[in-house]
Amino acid sequence: METKRTNKKILVDGLKKMAISLGLMFLGPSLIHIAFTNTEKPLYIPLLILGIVVCGLAVFFAFKGLKTIMDSMFNN
């Protein structure tokens, strides 16, 4: 009987998605903080929207990365 092994190529892909998510987790709140400290500037609304979108992308990539990592371990 053959034991199941982790698919390393899929695991690396999942770790890359998690690294992207980590970067976005720092960038999104930073953009929101910059937007809230400059409320009188004309770029307040676009910067706030961009920060919220980046935070959403961070959550999306985190879930996608975790699912890919789990698939590499258990779907072989």
CSV table of C-alpha atoms in Angstrom, one decimal:
chain,number,residue,atom,x,y,z
A,1,MET,CA,0.0,0.0,0.0
A,2,GLU,CA,1.4,3.4,-1.0
A,3,THR,CA,1.4,6.2,1.5
A,4,LYS,CA,0.0,9.6,0.5
A,5,ARG,CA,2.6,12.3,0.1
A,6,THR,CA,2.5,16.1,-0.1
A,7,ASN,CA,2.5,17.4,-3.7
A,8,LYS,CA,5.4,19.9,-3.4
A,9,LYS,CA,4.6,21.9,-6.5
A,10,ILE,CA,1.0,22.7,-5.3
A,11,LEU,CA,2.4,23.4,-1.8
A,12,VAL,CA,4.8,26.0,-3.1
A,13,ASP,CA,2.0,27.6,-5.1
A,14,GLY,CA,-0.1,27.8,-1.9
A,15,LEU,CA,2.9,29.3,0.0
A,16,LYS,CA,3.3,31.9,-2.7
A,17,LYS,CA,-0.4,32.9,-2.3
A,18,MET,CA,0.1,33.2,1.4
A,19,ALA,CA,3.1,35.4,0.9
A,20,ILE,CA,1.1,37.7,-1.4
A,21,SER,CA,-1.6,37.8,1.3
A,22,LEU,CA,0.9,38.7,4.0
A,23,GLY,CA,2.1,41.7,1.9
A,24,LEU,CA,-1.4,42.8,1.3
A,25,MET,CA,-2.3,42.5,5.0
A,26,PHE,CA,0.3,45.2,5.7
A,27,LEU,CA,-0.4,47.4,2.6
A,28,GLY,CA,-4.2,47.6,3.1
A,29,PRO,CA,-4.4,49.0,6.6
A,30,SER,CA,-1.5,51.3,5.8
A,31,LEU,CA,-3.4,52.8,2.9
A,32,ILE,CA,-6.5,53.1,5.1
A,33,HIS,CA,-4.5,54.9,7.8
A,34,ILE,CA,-3.0,57.3,5.3
A,35,ALA,CA,-6.4,58.0,3.9
A,36,PHE,CA,-7.9,58.8,7.3
A,37,THR,CA,-5.0,61.1,8.3
A,38,ASN,CA,-5.4,63.2,5.2
A,39,THR,CA,-9.2,63.7,5.1
A,40,GLU,CA,-8.9,67.2,3.6
A,41,LYS,CA,-6.9,66.1,0.6
A,42,PRO,CA,-8.6,65.4,-2.8
A,43,LEU,CA,-7.4,61.8,-2.9
A,44,TYR,CA,-9.1,60.8,0.4
A,45,ILE,CA,-12.0,58.8,-1.1
A,46,PRO,CA,-10.0,57.0,-3.9
A,47,LEU,CA,-7.2,56.1,-1.4
A,48,LEU,CA,-9.8,54.8,1.1
A,49,ILE,CA,-11.5,52.7,-1.5
A,50,LEU,CA,-8.2,51.3,-2.7
A,51,GLY,CA,-7.2,50.4,0.9
A,52,ILE,CA,-10.6,48.6,1.4
A,53,VAL,CA,-10.1,46.7,-1.8
A,54,VAL,CA,-6.6,45.7,-0.9
A,55,CYS,CA,-7.8,44.4,2.5
A,56,GLY,CA,-10.4,42.3,0.7
A,57,LEU,CA,-7.8,40.9,-1.6
A,58,ALA,CA,-5.7,40.0,1.4
A,59,VAL,CA,-8.5,37.9,2.9
A,60,PHE,CA,-9.2,36.3,-0.5
A,61,PHE,CA,-5.6,35.3,-1.1
A,62,ALA,CA,-5.3,34.0,2.5
A,63,PHE,CA,-8.3,31.7,2.0
A,64,LYS,CA,-7.1,30.7,-1.5
A,65,GLY,CA,-3.6,29.9,-0.2
A,66,LEU,CA,-4.9,27.9,2.7
A,67,LYS,CA,-7.2,25.9,0.4
A,68,THR,CA,-4.3,25.2,-2.0
A,69,ILE,CA,-2.0,24.1,0.9
A,70,MET,CA,-4.7,21.7,2.2
A,71,ASP,CA,-5.3,20.4,-1.3
A,72,SER,CA,-1.5,19.6,-1.7
A,73,MET,CA,-1.6,17.6,1.5
A,74,PHE,CA,-4.9,15.7,1.4
A,75,ASN,CA,-6.0,15.5,-2.3
A,76,ASN,CA,-3.1,13.3,-3.4
